[in-house]
Amino acid sequence: MDCPACKKAVPYAASRCPACGTATPVDLVETEILNEPAIEAETQVIDRQNWSKAMTTSDAIAYQSATLSVGSVLGGRYEILKTLGEGGMGAVFQAHDAEVDRIVALKVIRPDLAGSEDILRRFRQELVLARQITHRNVVRIFDLGVADGIRFITMEFIEGQELAEILQDRGKLPPQEAGQIILQVCYGLAVAHAEGVVHRDLKPQNIMIARDGRVAVMDFGIAHSIEAATILDQSSTTEAGESASLTRVGSLLGTPRYMSPEQARAESVTNRSDLFTVGLILYELVTGDLPPSPPTLKAMLRERGTQQIAHPIPANPQIPRALADIIFRCVQLDPEKRYPSAEALCHDLEIGLGIRKRHSLNRKVSAGLAAAIVLLAGSLVYIYTLRTKGPVTHNPVKILVSDFVNQSGNQVLDGTLEPLLTTDLEGASFITTYNRGQARKTLTSLSGGSTLDENAARLIAQREGLGVVVSGSVGRNGNQYALSARALDARTNKVIAEEKATAATPNDLNRAVGRIAAGFRKALGDITPQSAQIAAAETFSSQSLEASQQYARAQELQWAGKWDEALKAYSRSADLDAGLGRAYAGMAAILANQGRKQEAERNFKLAMSKIDRMSDREKYRTRGGYYLMERAYDKAIEQYKALESQFPADSAGIAGLALAYFYKRNMPAALEEGRRAVAIYPDNVLLSSNATLYAMYAGDFSTAIRESQRLLKLSPGFEKVYLGLGLSQLAQGDETAAAETYRKLAPLSTWGASASAVALADMALYQGRPDEALSILEKGVSADLAAKDPSRVAAKRAMEAQVWLMKGQDAKAIAAAELASNGTTDESLLYPAAMVYIEAGKSDKALELSRTLNQRLEPDAGAYAKLIEAEAQMKRKDYRDAVRTFQDAQKIADTWLGRFGLGRAYLAAGAYTEADSEFDACMKRKGEATAVFLDDEPSWRYFAPVNYYLGRSREGLGSPGAAEAYRNYLKIREKSANDPLAADAKKRLRSLAAGAAAVR
């Protein structure tokens, strides 16, 4: 880079120009060009401890002499592919991370910033916090490390342009485009602020615009950390000295041109400082320049700290007044007069951009998950532009079908025509229909009414950002049925299309509805021939209106979480039309969610046998659901990606894809897709509860708790939400709150009582209280037997076997294991039963269960079969073979239990470094331990021993962290009696303390 004063070349590691002494202005040279990531599991830390140690002279020499040229490899892991830029912080490279096989941006930190132990400590703490931010509008930090004498950070790699480059190329942007960019920035800020991270150095160079339109904010935490460790040098007396010092400090505290008044005054900052800068950047985007300021840095900072920035309208009178007022509120001199939060700013931006605010959904979960909403010229229909995997030929359109007025006197037509029309409309790939059950639920919460007439539908559509409302009526015209309908622009009430059709008999209405749908699809831009549309409608519709009516009722009940009632309605629908495969698929989905796998499998097979009566959407959904239940997640991903490719706005496809990624244990991808589904249906408890569980499995327990509590306000009777809430509270160490949550679940239903018993017993086992767990389980088994629920009985028998083993009663443990594993192929029952057999000296019986699992085709079953083999080898003390078998299991499926087993095998073999790495992975992935078989069945008891074994590995390494790990384990088991691991941990703690005293 060149010095901004004398234009001489300055090494990127230098903080000042060697020729004239001018400080290196970070804000002028800091550049990153990053590329779209597929966020995988956390990168393994290389050497975090050394981040808190000041760089020595030898370190600096090694840093200066290190060559990071294209083709070189840093730390034996990161292959340098390309130099992206050099700046005041150091250099940025594109690199290939060989360990996790992904492309990353690798930022090398220059040595003078690493010369202070205090700077490093603060810098490391802030970066560790910033790594917890997982949001599509925030560039993800993967890790920080030290290798070859170089300190560096790795982060995701987004391909696109910095906002600064776009400004340079285009000048000012249209207000709508500028507002959409800043709205996504605010979505990211909302998440960061919720994690306690204030950016403090927002600027166009720190905002990336990806090729797909995604906006992502970079460098969270970096400005804060350096600022916290940098002291403003106010001792300089010369103008040149002051300018140089302030340039340096300003670059670190926040780029001077974009800093808030309180930053300019060197005062403490809050979230509102970031919102000031957001307003300033939006000002620049819509006017083409920043507000006028004095030419010298000292004068500029003085003015920024003392004078109010003018309203932006005089700078560009074409700015919409609403947007200009938003900018002006952001840039208020007094922080208290600015927006109180990023969420509040998002709200006003959405209104200012013509986007109606969504129902009060926590922005950390939902904000920014739907892509930008754009205005279609000509039709004035607001629609979602959702991210797709391939080219899209038509912008997605969202439609809400209101209740048709039934003037025919035939009650069978009540609620029957609407789902027929919905199916026919969704034959167009670009159309997605808003769930009518969800709309009715929202209407009830708003007005207390339940009739979804045209006016009510428009209210919901405007609230939810839908584009089109369809309304209609059916009546009699002599001997015929007359059907009429119209499609309205939900925002303007402008009629887009009106259609009419007649039918000789009620059953002929299927064809009439098909003609109506074909007319609407053509008006909205579908080029499919109408004859083909009508033929398809006849193929996929039920020939029984009564069956259609029951199917429609079942769908609304299912979305409302009333599963038992929905099952009955689906069953009646199938009885009335045995060829209606969709009804069997609906039953299968509910049964799978209830853990009734055998019944679910039977209904899925019935659905598949009727697949010729399904539309393409329904085929993808049905096959995807079947593969999900069977844990054939790669096949499920294939189906849902095909669905999303052909029907990009299909919420079921997005939700199914999220679940498939979840079963594949790609938790960040699952969370992202789950949030996209929630963005489409923000108040749908089922989709929102899934997204909440994904947050829990990803280890984001705070979000899971907050969202669970929100969902329970919407639907206090939704049982599974209580499980996620209780598990997240337990994982955060709030055992009292977890127990209270579990107890609230019990009175809700028979299933709730059974699930509550499992959860409370799981917590008792986690704490090492087997007697209490046994008492809970025995009562639960009796209730399940009375309810004739064998699957719930088996789950409790498996836990009972573990309890008897803890109590040292092997015979009873074996008997319970036999009851749990008899006649099943479910790994969640066979694996724990096998572990009991092995510990009780019956490895041959365990290996029989392994062979049973091996007969299944799904990856998870094969992985758990291998884990059983490895545990048997551990019991025989064949540690080397056990390591290899555990590794083979992980190649099939990277399970949490596999990581834990491999760590113990390494530990037994004396490979302490490798053991520590696996136990550390268990800690990072502890969200998965909440339900290790990914079936929402509480299993936090498996997590308790990790601290003990982590202590063992660190003791083997001679690390002082061993004592802390042992103490953490003993804290968990403080109420436990006769725990051999606790006894050993106490013994080892005494030994460590004695050793430390001897050294002193």
PDB file of N, CA, C and O in Angstrom, residues 522-572:
ATOM      1  N   LYS A 522     -52.502 -17.620 -15.603  1.00  0.00           N
ATOM      2  CA  LYS A 522     -52.146 -16.899 -16.827  1.00  0.00           C
ATOM      3  C   LYS A 522     -52.000 -15.413 -16.537  1.00  0.00           C
ATOM      4  O   LYS A 522     -51.049 -14.761 -17.014  1.00  0.00           O
ATOM      5  N   ALA A 523     -52.915 -14.848 -15.757  1.00  0.00           N
ATOM      6  CA  ALA A 523     -52.858 -13.425 -15.430  1.00  0.00           C
ATOM      7  C   ALA A 523     -51.598 -13.070 -14.648  1.00  0.00           C
ATOM      8  O   ALA A 523     -51.065 -11.964 -14.759  1.00  0.00           O
ATOM      9  N   LEU A 524     -51.121 -14.027 -13.865  1.00  0.00           N
ATOM     10  CA  LEU A 524     -49.919 -13.792 -13.053  1.00  0.00           C
ATOM     11  C   LEU A 524     -48.630 -14.116 -13.797  1.00  0.00           C
ATOM     12  O   LEU A 524     -47.547 -13.929 -13.253  1.00  0.00           O
ATOM     13  N   GLY A 525     -48.758 -14.645 -15.020  1.00  0.00           N
ATOM     14  CA  GLY A 525     -47.561 -14.842 -15.834  1.00  0.00           C
ATOM     15  C   GLY A 525     -47.207 -16.261 -16.156  1.00  0.00           C
ATOM     16  O   GLY A 525     -46.146 -16.518 -16.744  1.00  0.00           O
ATOM     17  N   ASP A 526     -48.065 -17.237 -15.836  1.00  0.00           N
ATOM     18  CA  ASP A 526     -47.764 -18.628 -16.155  1.00  0.00           C
ATOM     19  C   ASP A 526     -48.019 -18.868 -17.644  1.00  0.00           C
ATOM     20  O   ASP A 526     -49.059 -18.482 -18.187  1.00  0.00           O
ATOM     21  N   ILE A 527     -47.072 -19.516 -18.321  1.00  0.00           N
ATOM     22  CA  ILE A 527     -47.212 -19.767 -19.755  1.00  0.00           C
ATOM     23  C   ILE A 527     -47.625 -21.214 -20.045  1.00  0.00           C
ATOM     24  O   ILE A 527     -47.695 -21.628 -21.191  1.00  0.00           O
ATOM     25  N   THR A 528     -47.888 -21.995 -18.983  1.00  0.00           N
ATOM     26  CA  THR A 528     -48.356 -23.368 -19.191  1.00  0.00           C
ATOM     27  C   THR A 528     -49.711 -23.341 -19.884  1.00  0.00           C
ATOM     28  O   THR A 528     -50.615 -22.615 -19.451  1.00  0.00           O
ATOM     29  N   PRO A 529     -49.921 -24.124 -20.944  1.00  0.00           N
ATOM     30  CA  PRO A 529     -51.222 -24.131 -21.620  1.00  0.00           C
ATOM     31  C   PRO A 529     -52.348 -24.456 -20.639  1.00  0.00           C
ATOM     32  O   PRO A 529     -52.218 -25.337 -19.788  1.00  0.00           O
ATOM     33  N   GLN A 530     -53.465 -23.746 -20.776  1.00  0.00           N
ATOM     34  CA  GLN A 530     -54.564 -23.944 -19.845  1.00  0.00           C
ATOM     35  C   GLN A 530     -55.131 -25.353 -19.923  1.00  0.00           C
ATOM     36  O   GLN A 530     -55.572 -25.901 -18.917  1.00  0.00           O
ATOM     37  N   SER A 531     -55.101 -25.945 -21.096  1.00  0.00           N
ATOM     38  CA  SER A 531     -55.606 -27.311 -21.222  1.00  0.00           C
ATOM     39  C   SER A 531     -54.791 -28.269 -20.375  1.00  0.00           C
ATOM     40  O   SER A 531     -55.328 -29.182 -19.735  1.00  0.00           O
ATOM     41  N   ALA A 532     -53.471 -28.053 -20.337  1.00  0.00           N
ATOM     42  CA  ALA A 532     -52.601 -28.905 -19.522  1.00  0.00           C
ATOM     43  C   ALA A 532     -52.865 -28.685 -18.043  1.00  0.00           C
ATOM     44  O   ALA A 532     -52.847 -29.627 -17.239  1.00  0.00           O
ATOM     45  N   GLN A 533     -53.118 -27.425 -17.662  1.00  0.00           N
ATOM     46  CA  GLN A 533     -53.408 -27.136 -16.261  1.00  0.00           C
ATOM     47  C   GLN A 533     -54.697 -27.825 -15.812  1.00  0.00           C
ATOM     48  O   GLN A 533     -54.754 -28.413 -14.728  1.00  0.00           O
ATOM     49  N   ILE A 534     -55.716 -27.749 -16.630  1.00  0.00           N
ATOM     50  CA  ILE A 534     -57.011 -28.335 -16.257  1.00  0.00           C
ATOM     51  C   ILE A 534     -56.905 -29.857 -16.188  1.00  0.00           C
ATOM     52  O   ILE A 534     -57.454 -30.498 -15.282  1.00  0.00           O
ATOM     53  N   ALA A 535     -56.161 -30.448 -17.128  1.00  0.00           N
ATOM     54  CA  ALA A 535     -55.975 -31.901 -17.103  1.00  0.00           C
ATOM     55  C   ALA A 535     -55.255 -32.333 -15.840  1.00  0.00           C
ATOM     56  O   ALA A 535     -55.599 -33.343 -15.214  1.00  0.00           O
ATOM     57  N   ALA A 536     -54.245 -31.551 -15.453  1.00  0.00           N
ATOM     58  CA  ALA A 536     -53.505 -31.872 -14.229  1.00  0.00           C
ATOM     59  C   ALA A 536     -54.416 -31.754 -13.010  1.00  0.00           C
ATOM     60  O   ALA A 536     -54.377 -32.581 -12.099  1.00  0.00           O
ATOM     61  N   ALA A 537     -55.252 -30.734 -13.000  1.00  0.00           N
ATOM     62  CA  ALA A 537     -56.157 -30.549 -11.863  1.00  0.00           C
ATOM     63  C   ALA A 537     -57.088 -31.742 -11.716  1.00  0.00           C
ATOM     64  O   ALA A 537     -57.363 -32.200 -10.595  1.00  0.00           O
ATOM     65  N   GLU A 538     -57.573 -32.255 -12.847  1.00  0.00           N
ATOM     66  CA  GLU A 538     -58.453 -33.420 -12.787  1.00  0.00           C
ATOM     67  C   GLU A 538     -57.716 -34.642 -12.266  1.00  0.00           C
ATOM     68  O   GLU A 538     -58.267 -35.469 -11.540  1.00  0.00           O
ATOM     69  N   THR A 539     -56.439 -34.777 -12.642  1.00  0.00           N
ATOM     70  CA  THR A 539     -55.651 -35.933 -12.220  1.00  0.00           C
ATOM     71  C   THR A 539     -55.397 -35.923 -10.722  1.00  0.00           C
ATOM     72  O   THR A 539     -55.486 -36.953 -10.051  1.00  0.00           O
ATOM     73  N   PHE A 540     -55.073 -34.736 -10.185  1.00  0.00           N
ATOM     74  CA  PHE A 540     -54.601 -34.668  -8.809  1.00  0.00           C
ATOM     75  C   PHE A 540     -55.719 -34.427  -7.794  1.00  0.00           C
ATOM     76  O   PHE A 540     -55.509 -34.556  -6.608  1.00  0.00           O
ATOM     77  N   SER A 541     -56.906 -34.080  -8.247  1.00  0.00           N
ATOM     78  CA  SER A 541     -57.987 -33.787  -7.317  1.00  0.00           C
ATOM     79  C   SER A 541     -58.697 -35.064  -6.891  1.00  0.00           C
ATOM     80  O   SER A 541     -58.750 -36.044  -7.633  1.00  0.00           O
ATOM     81  N   SER A 542     -59.281 -35.007  -5.712  1.00  0.00           N
ATOM     82  CA  SER A 542     -60.120 -36.110  -5.266  1.00  0.00           C
ATOM     83  C   SER A 542     -61.451 -36.056  -5.993  1.00  0.00           C
ATOM     84  O   SER A 542     -61.985 -34.979  -6.277  1.00  0.00           O
ATOM     85  N   GLN A 543     -61.977 -37.219  -6.298  1.00  0.00           N
ATOM     86  CA  GLN A 543     -63.284 -37.284  -6.945  1.00  0.00           C
ATOM     87  C   GLN A 543     -64.417 -37.208  -5.922  1.00  0.00           C
ATOM     88  O   GLN A 543     -65.584 -37.221  -6.291  1.00  0.00           O
ATOM     89  N   SER A 544     -64.065 -37.138  -4.654  1.00  0.00           N
ATOM     90  CA  SER A 544     -65.054 -37.043  -3.589  1.00  0.00           C
ATOM     91  C   SER A 544     -64.912 -35.702  -2.891  1.00  0.00           C
ATOM     92  O   SER A 544     -63.870 -35.412  -2.279  1.00  0.00           O
ATOM     93  N   LEU A 545     -65.935 -34.855  -2.985  1.00  0.00           N
ATOM     94  CA  LEU A 545     -65.876 -33.569  -2.310  1.00  0.00           C
ATOM     95  C   LEU A 545     -65.823 -33.738  -0.798  1.00  0.00           C
ATOM     96  O   LEU A 545     -65.194 -32.945  -0.091  1.00  0.00           O
ATOM     97  N   GLU A 546     -66.502 -34.774  -0.279  1.00  0.00           N
ATOM     98  CA  GLU A 546     -66.437 -35.022   1.155  1.00  0.00           C
ATOM     99  C   GLU A 546     -65.004 -35.336   1.585  1.00  0.00           C
ATOM    100  O   GLU A 546     -64.537 -34.874   2.642  1.00  0.00           O
ATOM    101  N   ALA A 547     -64.303 -36.108   0.753  1.00  0.00           N
ATOM    102  CA  ALA A 547     -62.906 -36.418   1.061  1.00  0.00           C
ATOM    103  C   ALA A 547     -62.056 -35.155   1.038  1.00  0.00           C
ATOM    104  O   ALA A 547     -61.191 -34.941   1.904  1.00  0.00           O
ATOM    105  N   SER A 548     -62.298 -34.298   0.064  1.00  0.00           N
ATOM    106  CA  SER A 548     -61.555 -33.042  -0.027  1.00  0.00           C
ATOM    107  C   SER A 548     -61.824 -32.165   1.182  1.00  0.00           C
ATOM    108  O   SER A 548     -60.924 -31.506   1.717  1.00  0.00           O
ATOM    109  N   GLN A 549     -63.079 -32.164   1.625  1.00  0.00           N
ATOM    110  CA  GLN A 549     -63.435 -31.353   2.788  1.00  0.00           C
ATOM    111  C   GLN A 549     -62.703 -31.832   4.041  1.00  0.00           C
ATOM    112  O   GLN A 549     -62.159 -31.027   4.809  1.00  0.00           O
ATOM    113  N   GLN A 550     -62.668 -33.140   4.250  1.00  0.00           N
ATOM    114  CA  GLN A 550     -61.973 -33.681   5.410  1.00  0.00           C
ATOM    115  C   GLN A 550     -60.461 -33.446   5.321  1.00  0.00           C
ATOM    116  O   GLN A 550     -59.799 -33.160   6.321  1.00  0.00           O
ATOM    117  N   TYR A 551     -59.935 -33.558   4.113  1.00  0.00           N
ATOM    118  CA  TYR A 551     -58.495 -33.318   3.917  1.00  0.00           C
ATOM    119  C   TYR A 551     -58.149 -31.862   4.253  1.00  0.00           C
ATOM    120  O   TYR A 551     -57.147 -31.591   4.921  1.00  0.00           O
ATOM    121  N   ALA A 552     -58.983 -30.945   3.799  1.00  0.00           N
ATOM    122  CA  ALA A 552     -58.751 -29.527   4.097  1.00  0.00           C
ATOM    123  C   ALA A 552     -58.800 -29.280   5.600  1.00  0.00           C
ATOM    124  O   ALA A 552     -57.980 -28.536   6.159  1.00  0.00           O
ATOM    125  N   ARG A 553     -59.769 -29.893   6.256  1.00  0.00           N
ATOM    126  CA  ARG A 553     -59.886 -29.734   7.712  1.00  0.00           C
ATOM    127  C   ARG A 553     -58.658 -30.309   8.410  1.00  0.00           C
ATOM    128  O   ARG A 553     -58.125 -29.711   9.363  1.00  0.00           O
ATOM    129  N   ALA A 554     -58.181 -31.449   7.943  1.00  0.00           N
ATOM    130  CA  ALA A 554     -57.004 -32.079   8.547  1.00  0.00           C
ATOM    131  C   ALA A 554     -55.776 -31.188   8.426  1.00  0.00           C
ATOM    132  O   ALA A 554     -54.988 -31.071   9.377  1.00  0.00           O
ATOM    133  N   GLN A 555     -55.620 -30.554   7.271  1.00  0.00           N
ATOM    134  CA  GLN A 555     -54.464 -29.671   7.082  1.00  0.00           C
ATOM    135  C   GLN A 555     -54.479 -28.517   8.076  1.00  0.00           C
ATOM    136  O   GLN A 555     -53.452 -28.187   8.680  1.00  0.00           O
ATOM    137  N   GLU A 556     -55.634 -27.895   8.247  1.00  0.00           N
ATOM    138  CA  GLU A 556     -55.713 -26.771   9.180  1.00  0.00           C
ATOM    139  C   GLU A 556     -55.455 -27.234  10.607  1.00  0.00           C
ATOM    140  O   GLU A 556     -54.779 -26.543  11.389  1.00  0.00           O
ATOM    141  N   LEU A 557     -55.965 -28.396  10.962  1.00  0.00           N
ATOM    142  CA  LEU A 557     -55.729 -28.928  12.305  1.00  0.00           C
ATOM    143  C   LEU A 557     -54.249 -29.260  12.507  1.00  0.00           C
ATOM    144  O   LEU A 557     -53.694 -29.030  13.585  1.00  0.00           O
ATOM    145  N   GLN A 558     -53.616 -29.803  11.479  1.00  0.00           N
ATOM    146  CA  GLN A 558     -52.199 -30.144  11.587  1.00  0.00           C
ATOM    147  C   GLN A 558     -51.359 -28.902  11.807  1.00  0.00           C
ATOM    148  O   GLN A 558     -50.475 -28.874  12.663  1.00  0.00           O
ATOM    149  N   TRP A 559     -51.619 -27.847  11.044  1.00  0.00           N
ATOM    150  CA  TRP A 559     -50.850 -26.621  11.197  1.00  0.00           C
ATOM    151  C   TRP A 559     -51.133 -25.940  12.520  1.00  0.00           C
ATOM    152  O   TRP A 559     -50.318 -25.166  13.012  1.00  0.00           O
ATOM    153  N   ALA A 560     -52.275 -26.238  13.106  1.00  0.00           N
ATOM    154  CA  ALA A 560     -52.602 -25.670  14.419  1.00  0.00           C
ATOM    155  C   ALA A 560     -52.005 -26.500  15.558  1.00  0.00           C
ATOM    156  O   ALA A 560     -52.141 -26.143  16.723  1.00  0.00           O
ATOM    157  N   GLY A 561     -51.331 -27.598  15.210  1.00  0.00           N
ATOM    158  CA  GLY A 561     -50.722 -28.443  16.233  1.00  0.00           C
ATOM    159  C   GLY A 561     -51.685 -29.402  16.895  1.00  0.00           C
ATOM    160  O   GLY A 561     -51.329 -30.061  17.875  1.00  0.00           O
ATOM    161  N   LYS A 562     -52.908 -29.538  16.373  1.00  0.00           N
ATOM    162  CA  LYS A 562     -53.899 -30.470  16.936  1.00  0.00           C
ATOM    163  C   LYS A 562     -53.784 -31.803  16.199  1.00  0.00           C
ATOM    164  O   LYS A 562     -54.608 -32.147  15.342  1.00  0.00           O
ATOM    165  N   TRP A 563     -52.759 -32.541  16.542  1.00  0.00           N
ATOM    166  CA  TRP A 563     -52.375 -33.702  15.751  1.00  0.00           C
ATOM    167  C   TRP A 563     -53.389 -34.845  15.836  1.00  0.00           C
ATOM    168  O   TRP A 563     -53.664 -35.498  14.830  1.00  0.00           O
ATOM    169  N   ASP A 564     -53.906 -35.099  17.004  1.00  0.00           N
ATOM    170  CA  ASP A 564     -54.856 -36.210  17.136  1.00  0.00           C
ATOM    171  C   ASP A 564     -56.118 -35.960  16.302  1.00  0.00           C
ATOM    172  O   ASP A 564     -56.615 -36.866  15.616  1.00  0.00           O
ATOM    173  N   GLU A 565     -56.634 -34.733  16.350  1.00  0.00           N
ATOM    174  CA  GLU A 565     -57.808 -34.397  15.553  1.00  0.00           C
ATOM    175  C   GLU A 565     -57.484 -34.431  14.062  1.00  0.00           C
ATOM    176  O   GLU A 565     -58.304 -34.865  13.233  1.00  0.00           O
ATOM    177  N   ALA A 566     -56.282 -33.971  13.713  1.00  0.00           N
ATOM    178  CA  ALA A 566     -55.871 -33.988  12.310  1.00  0.00           C
ATOM    179  C   ALA A 566     -55.775 -35.419  11.785  1.00  0.00           C
ATOM    180  O   ALA A 566     -56.180 -35.707  10.652  1.00  0.00           O
ATOM    181  N   LEU A 567     -55.259 -36.331  12.617  1.00  0.00           N
ATOM    182  CA  LEU A 567     -55.169 -37.735  12.209  1.00  0.00           C
ATOM    183  C   LEU A 567     -56.549 -38.308  11.878  1.00  0.00           C
ATOM    184  O   LEU A 567     -56.724 -39.017  10.886  1.00  0.00           O
ATOM    185  N   LYS A 568     -57.518 -37.967  12.698  1.00  0.00           N
ATOM    186  CA  LYS A 568     -58.875 -38.481  12.468  1.00  0.00           C
ATOM    187  C   LYS A 568     -59.440 -37.938  11.162  1.00  0.00           C
ATOM    188  O   LYS A 568     -60.078 -38.665  10.393  1.00  0.00           O
ATOM    189  N   ALA A 569     -59.196 -36.658  10.900  1.00  0.00           N
ATOM    190  CA  ALA A 569     -59.723 -36.051   9.670  1.00  0.00           C
ATOM    191  C   ALA A 569     -59.032 -36.646   8.441  1.00  0.00           C
ATOM    192  O   ALA A 569     -59.682 -36.915   7.423  1.00  0.00           O
ATOM    193  N   TYR A 570     -57.701 -36.834   8.518  1.00  0.00           N
ATOM    194  CA  TYR A 570     -56.989 -37.468   7.403  1.00  0.00           C
ATOM    195  C   TYR A 570     -57.532 -38.886   7.164  1.00  0.00           C
ATOM    196  O   TYR A 570     -57.697 -39.321   6.021  1.00  0.00           O
ATOM    197  N   SER A 571     -57.773 -39.598   8.259  1.00  0.00           N
ATOM    198  CA  SER A 571     -58.260 -40.970   8.140  1.00  0.00           C
ATOM    199  C   SER A 571     -59.639 -41.013   7.474  1.00  0.00           C
ATOM    200  O   SER A 571     -59.902 -41.855   6.601  1.00  0.00           O
ATOM    201  N   ARG A 572     -60.500 -40.078   7.857  1.00  0.00           N
ATOM    202  CA  ARG A 572     -61.825 -40.024   7.230  1.00  0.00           C
ATOM    203  C   ARG A 572     -61.700 -39.683   5.746  1.00  0.00           C
ATOM    204  O   ARG A 572     -62.428 -40.221   4.907  1.00  0.00           O
TER     205      ARG A 572
END
